[in-house]
Tab-separated table of C-alpha atoms in Angstrom:
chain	number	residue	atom	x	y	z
A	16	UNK	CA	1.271	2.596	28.414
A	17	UNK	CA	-1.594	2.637	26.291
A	18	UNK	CA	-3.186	-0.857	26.925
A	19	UNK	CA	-6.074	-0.668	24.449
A	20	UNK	CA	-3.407	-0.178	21.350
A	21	UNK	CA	-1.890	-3.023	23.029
A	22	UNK	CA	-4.723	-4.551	22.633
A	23	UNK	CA	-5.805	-4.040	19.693
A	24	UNK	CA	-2.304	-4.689	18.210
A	25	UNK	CA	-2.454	-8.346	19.616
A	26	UNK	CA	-5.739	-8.861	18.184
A	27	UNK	CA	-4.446	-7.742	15.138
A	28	UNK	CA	-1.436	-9.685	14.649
A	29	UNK	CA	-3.638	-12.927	15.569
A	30	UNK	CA	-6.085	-12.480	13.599
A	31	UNK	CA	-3.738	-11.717	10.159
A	32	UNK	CA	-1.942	-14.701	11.586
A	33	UNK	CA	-4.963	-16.759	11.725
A	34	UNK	CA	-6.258	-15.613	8.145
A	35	UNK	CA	-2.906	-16.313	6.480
A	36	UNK	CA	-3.089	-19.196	3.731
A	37	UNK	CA	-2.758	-22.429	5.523
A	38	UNK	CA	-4.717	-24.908	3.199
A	39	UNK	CA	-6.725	-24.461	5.646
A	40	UNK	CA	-10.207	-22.741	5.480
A	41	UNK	CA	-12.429	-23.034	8.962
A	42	UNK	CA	-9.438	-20.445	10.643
A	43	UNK	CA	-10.300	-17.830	8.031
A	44	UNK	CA	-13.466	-16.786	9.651
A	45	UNK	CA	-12.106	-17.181	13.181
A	46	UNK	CA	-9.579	-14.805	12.200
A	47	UNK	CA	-12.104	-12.286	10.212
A	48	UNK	CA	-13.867	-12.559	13.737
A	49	UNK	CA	-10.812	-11.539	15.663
A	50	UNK	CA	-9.866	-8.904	13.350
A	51	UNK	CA	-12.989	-7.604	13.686
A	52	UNK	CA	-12.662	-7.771	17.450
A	53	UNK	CA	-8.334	-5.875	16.839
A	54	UNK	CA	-10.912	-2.593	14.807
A	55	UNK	CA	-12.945	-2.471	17.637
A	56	UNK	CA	-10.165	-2.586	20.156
A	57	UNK	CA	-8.330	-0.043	18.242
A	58	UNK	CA	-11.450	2.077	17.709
A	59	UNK	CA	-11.787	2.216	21.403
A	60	UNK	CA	-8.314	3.448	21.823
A	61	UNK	CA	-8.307	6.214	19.214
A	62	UNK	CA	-11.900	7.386	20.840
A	63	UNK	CA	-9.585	7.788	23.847
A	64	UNK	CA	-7.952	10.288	21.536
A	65	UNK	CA	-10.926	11.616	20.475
A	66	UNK	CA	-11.958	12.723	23.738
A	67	UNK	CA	-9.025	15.257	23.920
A	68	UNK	CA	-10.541	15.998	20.304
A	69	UNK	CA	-13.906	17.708	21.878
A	70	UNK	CA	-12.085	20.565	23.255
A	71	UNK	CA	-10.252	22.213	19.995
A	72	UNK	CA	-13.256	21.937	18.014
A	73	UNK	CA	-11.880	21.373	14.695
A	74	UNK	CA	-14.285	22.422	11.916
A	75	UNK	CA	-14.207	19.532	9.755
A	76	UNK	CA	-15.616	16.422	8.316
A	77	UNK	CA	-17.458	14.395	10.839
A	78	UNK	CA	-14.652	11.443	12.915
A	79	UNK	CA	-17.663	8.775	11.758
A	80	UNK	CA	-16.142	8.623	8.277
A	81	UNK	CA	-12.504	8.076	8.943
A	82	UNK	CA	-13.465	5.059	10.990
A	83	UNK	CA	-15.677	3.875	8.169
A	84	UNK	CA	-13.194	3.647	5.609
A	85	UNK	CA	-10.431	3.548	7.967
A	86	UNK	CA	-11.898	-0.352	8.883
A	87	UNK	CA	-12.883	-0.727	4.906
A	88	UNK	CA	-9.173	-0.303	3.995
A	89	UNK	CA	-7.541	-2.329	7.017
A	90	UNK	CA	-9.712	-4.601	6.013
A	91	UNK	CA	-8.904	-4.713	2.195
A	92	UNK	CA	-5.366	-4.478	3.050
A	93	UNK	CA	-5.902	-8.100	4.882
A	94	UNK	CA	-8.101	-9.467	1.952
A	95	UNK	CA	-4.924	-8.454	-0.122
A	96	UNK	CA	-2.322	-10.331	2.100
A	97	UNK	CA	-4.792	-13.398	2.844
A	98	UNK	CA	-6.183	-14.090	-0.189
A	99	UNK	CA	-4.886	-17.417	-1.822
A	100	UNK	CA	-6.085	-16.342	-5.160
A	101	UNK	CA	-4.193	-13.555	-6.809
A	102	UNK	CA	-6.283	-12.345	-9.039
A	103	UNK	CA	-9.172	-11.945	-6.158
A	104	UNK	CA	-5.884	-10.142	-4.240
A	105	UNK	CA	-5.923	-7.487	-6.771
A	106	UNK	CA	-9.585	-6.586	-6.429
A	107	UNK	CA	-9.348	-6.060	-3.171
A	108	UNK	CA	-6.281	-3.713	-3.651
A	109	UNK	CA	-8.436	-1.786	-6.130
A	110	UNK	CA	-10.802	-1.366	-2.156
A	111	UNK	CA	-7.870	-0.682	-0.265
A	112	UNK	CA	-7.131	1.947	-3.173
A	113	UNK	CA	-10.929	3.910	-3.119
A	114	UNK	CA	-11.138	3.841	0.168
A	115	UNK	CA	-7.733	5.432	0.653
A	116	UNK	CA	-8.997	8.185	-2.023
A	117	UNK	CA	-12.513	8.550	0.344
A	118	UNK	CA	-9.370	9.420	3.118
A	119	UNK	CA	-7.536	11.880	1.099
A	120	UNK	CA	-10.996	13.513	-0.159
A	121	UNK	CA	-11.371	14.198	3.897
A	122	UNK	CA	-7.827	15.533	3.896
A	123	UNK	CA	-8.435	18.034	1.270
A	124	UNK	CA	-6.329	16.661	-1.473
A	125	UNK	CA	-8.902	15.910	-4.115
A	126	UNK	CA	-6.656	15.651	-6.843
A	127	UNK	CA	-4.522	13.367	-5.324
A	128	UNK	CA	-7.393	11.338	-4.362
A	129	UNK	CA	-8.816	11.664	-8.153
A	130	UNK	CA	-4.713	10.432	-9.584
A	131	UNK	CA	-4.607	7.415	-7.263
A	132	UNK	CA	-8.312	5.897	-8.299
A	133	UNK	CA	-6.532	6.550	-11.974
A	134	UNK	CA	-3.164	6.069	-11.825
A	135	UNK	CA	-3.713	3.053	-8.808
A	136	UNK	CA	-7.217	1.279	-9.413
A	137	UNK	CA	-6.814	2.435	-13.550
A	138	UNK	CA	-3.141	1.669	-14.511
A	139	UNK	CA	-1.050	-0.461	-12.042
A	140	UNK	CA	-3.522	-2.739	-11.119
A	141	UNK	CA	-4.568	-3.715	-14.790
A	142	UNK	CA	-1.078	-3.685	-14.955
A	143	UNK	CA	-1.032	-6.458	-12.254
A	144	UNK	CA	-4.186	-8.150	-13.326
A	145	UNK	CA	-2.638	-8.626	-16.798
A	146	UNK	CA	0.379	-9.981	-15.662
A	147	UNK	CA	-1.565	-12.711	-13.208
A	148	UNK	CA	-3.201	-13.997	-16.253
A	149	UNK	CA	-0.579	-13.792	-18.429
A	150	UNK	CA	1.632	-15.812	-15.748
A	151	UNK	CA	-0.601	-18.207	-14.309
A	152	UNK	CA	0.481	-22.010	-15.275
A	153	UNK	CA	-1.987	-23.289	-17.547
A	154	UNK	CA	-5.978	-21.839	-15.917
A	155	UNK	CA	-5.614	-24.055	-12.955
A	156	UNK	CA	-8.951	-24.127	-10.789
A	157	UNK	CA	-7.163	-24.681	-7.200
A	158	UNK	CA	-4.894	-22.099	-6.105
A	159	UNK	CA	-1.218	-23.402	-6.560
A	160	UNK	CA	0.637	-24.461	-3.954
A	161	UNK	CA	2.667	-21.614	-3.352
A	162	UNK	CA	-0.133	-19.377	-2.948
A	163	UNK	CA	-1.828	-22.209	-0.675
A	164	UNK	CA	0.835	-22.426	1.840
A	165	UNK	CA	2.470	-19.046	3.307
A	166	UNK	CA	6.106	-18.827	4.603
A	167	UNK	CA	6.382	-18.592	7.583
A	168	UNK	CA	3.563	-16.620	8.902
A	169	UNK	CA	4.208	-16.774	12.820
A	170	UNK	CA	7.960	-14.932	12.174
A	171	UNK	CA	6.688	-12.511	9.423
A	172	UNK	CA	3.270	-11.268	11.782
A	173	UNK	CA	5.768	-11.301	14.740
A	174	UNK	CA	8.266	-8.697	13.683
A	175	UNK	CA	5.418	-6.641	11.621
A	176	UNK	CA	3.202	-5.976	14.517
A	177	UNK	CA	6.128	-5.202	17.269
A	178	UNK	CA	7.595	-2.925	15.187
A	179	UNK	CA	3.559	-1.341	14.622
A	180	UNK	CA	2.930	-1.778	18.534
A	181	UNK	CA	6.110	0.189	18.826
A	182	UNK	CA	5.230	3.079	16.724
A	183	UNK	CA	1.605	3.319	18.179
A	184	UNK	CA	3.144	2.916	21.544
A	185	UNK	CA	5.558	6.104	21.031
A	186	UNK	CA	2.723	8.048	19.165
A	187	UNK	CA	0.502	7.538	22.029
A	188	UNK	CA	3.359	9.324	24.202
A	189	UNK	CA	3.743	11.876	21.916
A	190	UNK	CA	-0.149	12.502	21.594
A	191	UNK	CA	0.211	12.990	25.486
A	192	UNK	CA	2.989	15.237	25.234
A	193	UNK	CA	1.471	16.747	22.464
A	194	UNK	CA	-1.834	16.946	24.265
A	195	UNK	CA	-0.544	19.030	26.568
A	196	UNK	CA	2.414	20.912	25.977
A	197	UNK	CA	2.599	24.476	23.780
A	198	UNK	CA	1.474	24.325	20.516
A	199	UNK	CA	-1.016	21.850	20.245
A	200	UNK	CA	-3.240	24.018	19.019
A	201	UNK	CA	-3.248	24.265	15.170
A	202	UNK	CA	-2.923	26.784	12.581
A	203	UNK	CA	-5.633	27.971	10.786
A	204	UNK	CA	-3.518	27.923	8.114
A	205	UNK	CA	-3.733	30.076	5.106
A	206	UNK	CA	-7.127	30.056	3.239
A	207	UNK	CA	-8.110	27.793	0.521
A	208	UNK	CA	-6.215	25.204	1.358
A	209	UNK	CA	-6.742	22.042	-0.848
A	210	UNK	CA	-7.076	21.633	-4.355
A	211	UNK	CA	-5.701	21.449	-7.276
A	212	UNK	CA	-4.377	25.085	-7.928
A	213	UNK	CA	-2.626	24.943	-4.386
A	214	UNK	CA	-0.434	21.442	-5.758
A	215	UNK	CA	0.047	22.962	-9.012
A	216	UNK	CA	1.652	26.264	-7.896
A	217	UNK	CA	3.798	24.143	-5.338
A	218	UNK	CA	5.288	21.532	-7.574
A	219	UNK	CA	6.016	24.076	-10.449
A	220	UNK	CA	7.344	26.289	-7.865
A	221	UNK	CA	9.471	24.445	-5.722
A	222	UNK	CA	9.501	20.686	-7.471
A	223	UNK	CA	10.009	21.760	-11.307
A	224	UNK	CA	13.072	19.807	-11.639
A	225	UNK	CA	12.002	16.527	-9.960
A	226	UNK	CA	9.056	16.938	-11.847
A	227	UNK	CA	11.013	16.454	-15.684
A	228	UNK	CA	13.166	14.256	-13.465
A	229	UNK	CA	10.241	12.132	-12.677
A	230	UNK	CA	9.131	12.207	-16.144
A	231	UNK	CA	12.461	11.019	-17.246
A	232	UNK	CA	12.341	8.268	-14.830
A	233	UNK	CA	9.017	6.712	-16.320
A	234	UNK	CA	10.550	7.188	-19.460
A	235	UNK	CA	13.223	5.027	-18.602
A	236	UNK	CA	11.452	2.840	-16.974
A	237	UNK	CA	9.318	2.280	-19.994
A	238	UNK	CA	11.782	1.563	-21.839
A	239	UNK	CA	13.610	-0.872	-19.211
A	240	UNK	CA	10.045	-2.750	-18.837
A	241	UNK	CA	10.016	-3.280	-22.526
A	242	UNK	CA	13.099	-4.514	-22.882
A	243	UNK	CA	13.035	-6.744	-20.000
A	244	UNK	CA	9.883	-8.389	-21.104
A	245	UNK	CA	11.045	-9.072	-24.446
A	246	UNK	CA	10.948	-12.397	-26.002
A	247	UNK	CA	14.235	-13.542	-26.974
A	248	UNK	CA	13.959	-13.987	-30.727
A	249	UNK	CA	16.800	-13.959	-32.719
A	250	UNK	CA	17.258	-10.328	-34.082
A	251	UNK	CA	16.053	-9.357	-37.824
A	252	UNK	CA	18.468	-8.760	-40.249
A	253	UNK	CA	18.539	-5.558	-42.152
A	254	UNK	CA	20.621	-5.336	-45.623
A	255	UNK	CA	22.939	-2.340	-45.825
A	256	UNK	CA	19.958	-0.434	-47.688
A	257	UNK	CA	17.669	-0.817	-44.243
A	258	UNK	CA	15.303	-3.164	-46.201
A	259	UNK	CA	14.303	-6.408	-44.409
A	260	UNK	CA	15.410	-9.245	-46.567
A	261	UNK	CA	11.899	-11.286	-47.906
A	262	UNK	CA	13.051	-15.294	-46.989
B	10	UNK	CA	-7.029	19.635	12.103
B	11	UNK	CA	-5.704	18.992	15.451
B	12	UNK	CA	-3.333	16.651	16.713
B	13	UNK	CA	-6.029	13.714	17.820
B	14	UNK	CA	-7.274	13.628	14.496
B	15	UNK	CA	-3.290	13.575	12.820
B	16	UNK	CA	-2.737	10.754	14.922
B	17	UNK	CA	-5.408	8.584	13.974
B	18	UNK	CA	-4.372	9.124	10.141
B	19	UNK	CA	-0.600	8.163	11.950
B	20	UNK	CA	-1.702	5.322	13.190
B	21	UNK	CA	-3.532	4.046	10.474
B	22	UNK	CA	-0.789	4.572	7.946
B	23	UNK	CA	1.411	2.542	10.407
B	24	UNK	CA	-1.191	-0.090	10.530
B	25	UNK	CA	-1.717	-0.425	6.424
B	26	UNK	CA	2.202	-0.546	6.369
B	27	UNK	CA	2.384	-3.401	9.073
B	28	UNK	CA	-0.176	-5.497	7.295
B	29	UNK	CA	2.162	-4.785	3.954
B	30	UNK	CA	5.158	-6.065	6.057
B	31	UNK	CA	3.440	-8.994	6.309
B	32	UNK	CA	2.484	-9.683	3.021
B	33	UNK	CA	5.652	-9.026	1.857
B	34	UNK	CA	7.383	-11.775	4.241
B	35	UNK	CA	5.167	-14.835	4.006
B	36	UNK	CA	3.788	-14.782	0.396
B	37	UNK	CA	5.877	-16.714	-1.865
B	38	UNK	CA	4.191	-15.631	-5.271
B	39	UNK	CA	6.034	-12.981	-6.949
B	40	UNK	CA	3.240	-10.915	-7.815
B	41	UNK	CA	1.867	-10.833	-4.613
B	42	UNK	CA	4.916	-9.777	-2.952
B	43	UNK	CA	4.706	-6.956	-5.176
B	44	UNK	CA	1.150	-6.189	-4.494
B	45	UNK	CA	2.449	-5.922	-0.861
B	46	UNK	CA	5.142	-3.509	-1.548
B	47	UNK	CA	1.634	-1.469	-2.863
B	48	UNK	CA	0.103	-1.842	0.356
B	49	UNK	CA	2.925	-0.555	1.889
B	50	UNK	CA	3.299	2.534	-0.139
B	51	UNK	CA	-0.427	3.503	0.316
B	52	UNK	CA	0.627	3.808	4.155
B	53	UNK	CA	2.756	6.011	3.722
B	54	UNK	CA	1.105	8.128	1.342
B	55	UNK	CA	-1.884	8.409	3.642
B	56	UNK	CA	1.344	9.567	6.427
B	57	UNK	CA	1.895	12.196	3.828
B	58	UNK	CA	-1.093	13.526	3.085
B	59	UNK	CA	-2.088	13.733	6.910
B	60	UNK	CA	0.740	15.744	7.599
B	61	UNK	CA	0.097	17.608	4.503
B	62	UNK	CA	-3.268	18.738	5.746
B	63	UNK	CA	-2.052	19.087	9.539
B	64	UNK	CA	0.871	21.687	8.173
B	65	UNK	CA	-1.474	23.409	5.705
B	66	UNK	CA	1.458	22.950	3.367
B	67	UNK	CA	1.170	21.061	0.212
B	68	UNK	CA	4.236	20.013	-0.227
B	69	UNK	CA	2.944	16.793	1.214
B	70	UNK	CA	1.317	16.506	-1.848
B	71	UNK	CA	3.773	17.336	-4.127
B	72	UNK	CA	5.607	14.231	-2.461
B	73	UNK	CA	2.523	11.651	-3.078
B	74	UNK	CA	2.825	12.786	-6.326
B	75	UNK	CA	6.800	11.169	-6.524
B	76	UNK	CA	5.483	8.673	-4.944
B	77	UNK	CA	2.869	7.855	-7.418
B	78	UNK	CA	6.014	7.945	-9.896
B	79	UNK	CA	8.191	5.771	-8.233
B	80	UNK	CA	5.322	3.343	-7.754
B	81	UNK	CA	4.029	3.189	-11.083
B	82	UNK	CA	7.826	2.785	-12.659
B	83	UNK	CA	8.368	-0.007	-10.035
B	84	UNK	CA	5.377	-1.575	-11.149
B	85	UNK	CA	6.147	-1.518	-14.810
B	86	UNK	CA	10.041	-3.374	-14.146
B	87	UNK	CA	8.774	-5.475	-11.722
B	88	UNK	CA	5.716	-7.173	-13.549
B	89	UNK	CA	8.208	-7.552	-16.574
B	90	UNK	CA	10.720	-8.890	-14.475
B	91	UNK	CA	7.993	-11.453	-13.197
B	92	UNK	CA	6.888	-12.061	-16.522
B	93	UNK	CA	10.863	-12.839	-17.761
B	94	UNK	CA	11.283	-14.874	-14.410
B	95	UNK	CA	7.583	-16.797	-15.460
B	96	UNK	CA	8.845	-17.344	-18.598
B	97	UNK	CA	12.294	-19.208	-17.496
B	98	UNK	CA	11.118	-21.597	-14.711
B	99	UNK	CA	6.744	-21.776	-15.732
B	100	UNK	CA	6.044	-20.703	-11.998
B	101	UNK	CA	5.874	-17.641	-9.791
B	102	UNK	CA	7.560	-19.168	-6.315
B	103	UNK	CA	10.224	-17.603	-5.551
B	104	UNK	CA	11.438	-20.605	-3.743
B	105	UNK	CA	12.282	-21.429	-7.456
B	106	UNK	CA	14.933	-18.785	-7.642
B	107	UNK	CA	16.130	-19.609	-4.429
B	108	UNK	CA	19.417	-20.902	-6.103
B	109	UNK	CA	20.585	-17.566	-6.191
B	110	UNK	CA	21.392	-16.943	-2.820
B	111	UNK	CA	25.145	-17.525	-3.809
């Protein structure tokens, strides 16, 4: 058992449960304090990883900046699911999304990390941002009521942080076994790994068909979006000649 | 990258995707329950890419990139869905829809 993960799982799920909309505001900073508390914890617990760390000497980017924007997008992630105000929601998404990139630079997938700033932060989020001010009723200056008041937040944190206790709990075991069992050590791997060459060759080697497939599937779903939006206005008639009749 | 370092990226994907969970069980707006379902998806492609760079194999990649895909054309039918659904009842609760449930 790995009692600082426990730890800093509790402290998680009360603080998200404190922060939750409530119409009430004073809890908000008692839970930012807590969660603050549940990043500590769990920074304590993966430095007990870390220690094992020392002894492979992996060449790469320093730990110090996965925990920074590890904590920046845990942290976004909550703004997201706390805030009562969608539109304030999606900006900290857009956070949540650069400081995921900043973790996939230190990965070595820079293109990846350059398509979700675009494709994330660029498209689907003005996508989203559009859509709350298209749909919001009438410019109101409190949040509605629905945003307000959550459902059920003591259930919902409940079953979301057993089921991430679990999964920390067994990764923690399998760390150990990991830790010390054959083939911990890891490859070096073939040379110039990373970038945008390496993705290329792989998805037009081995992924060319999902690839047109995945084209096709925006395609349709272009299409679907369109037609889904739609106003329903009656349809224009056409004379036999194509010609739109002048009324 | 060795196995410490995998299992912080692990653990943090698991996190992003428990905080999602959440989200996506107590808000009641439509959009946000949506924006949730982003959350979710960013844990996993942080998963991906960790075991990506632990494997030196990119077809982790390759799969973030599907999953990019699948996210942007779920984005695009949901928000018009939300925007039909606006449209019919002049609110995003689902609560309002809840006369569905048959």
């Amino acid at each position: 058992m790995d009692y600082t993960l426990i730890l800093a799982t509790a402290l998680g799920a009360i603080s998200l449960y404190l922060m939750l909309p409530r119409g009430r505001a004073a809890l908000v900073k008692l839970g930012a304090l807590i969660g603050v508390l549940a990043l500590g914890a769990g920074l304590l617990g993966w430095f007990h990883w870390t220690a094992q760390e020392q002894a492979v000497h992996y060449p790469g980017p320093p730990a110090i900046f996965f925990y920074i924007f590890a904590a920046i997008a845990l942290a976004s992630a909550a703004g997201v699911v706390c805030h009562p105000r969608p539109l304030y929601a999606a900006l900290y998404f857009v956070l949540l999304t650069l400081a995921a990139a900043a973790l996939f630079l230190l990965l070595r997938a820079e293109f990846i990390a350059v398509v979700l700033i675009i494709i994330y932060a660029g498209a689907i989020l003005v996508t989203y941002v559009f859509v709350i001010m298209l749909a919001s009723p009438g410019g109101e200056i409190p949040a509605a009521d629905y945003d307000r008041i959550s459902a059920d937040p003591l259930a919902a944190v409940l079953v979301s942080f057993l089921l991430l206790g679990t999964i920390l709990q067994m990764m923690s075991y399998g760390q150990a076994a990991l830790a010390h069992g054959p083939g911990a050590v890891p490859a070096a791997g073939p040379a110039g790994f990373g970038g945008m060459g390496m993705l290329g060759a792989n998805l037009y080697s081995h992924y060319a068909l999902p690839l047109e497939l995945a084209g096709v599937l925006l395609t349709v779903s272009l299409v679907g979006a369109v037609m889904i939006a739609r106003k329903n206005e009656p349809p224009v008639r056409m004379l036999d000649s194509g010609e739109i009749p002048a009324e | 990258m060795s196995n410490p370092v995998l299992y912080r990226y692990l653990a943090l994907g698991a996190a992003l995707f428990a905080v999602g969970l959440v989200g996506f069980l107590t808000r009641r707006n439509m959009i946000m329950i949506f924006l949730s379902t982003e959350i979710m998806f960013q844990g996993i492609a942080i998963n991906l890419i960790a075991f990506s760079c632990y494997h030196q194999n990119a077809a982790g990649q390759s799969f973030v990139i599907f999953l990019l895909t699948i996210a942007a054309a779920e984005a695009s039918l949901a928000l018009g869905l939300v925007v039909m659904l606006f449209r019919r009842r002049e609110t995003l609760n689902v609560d309002a829809w809840s006369d569905m449930q048959g």
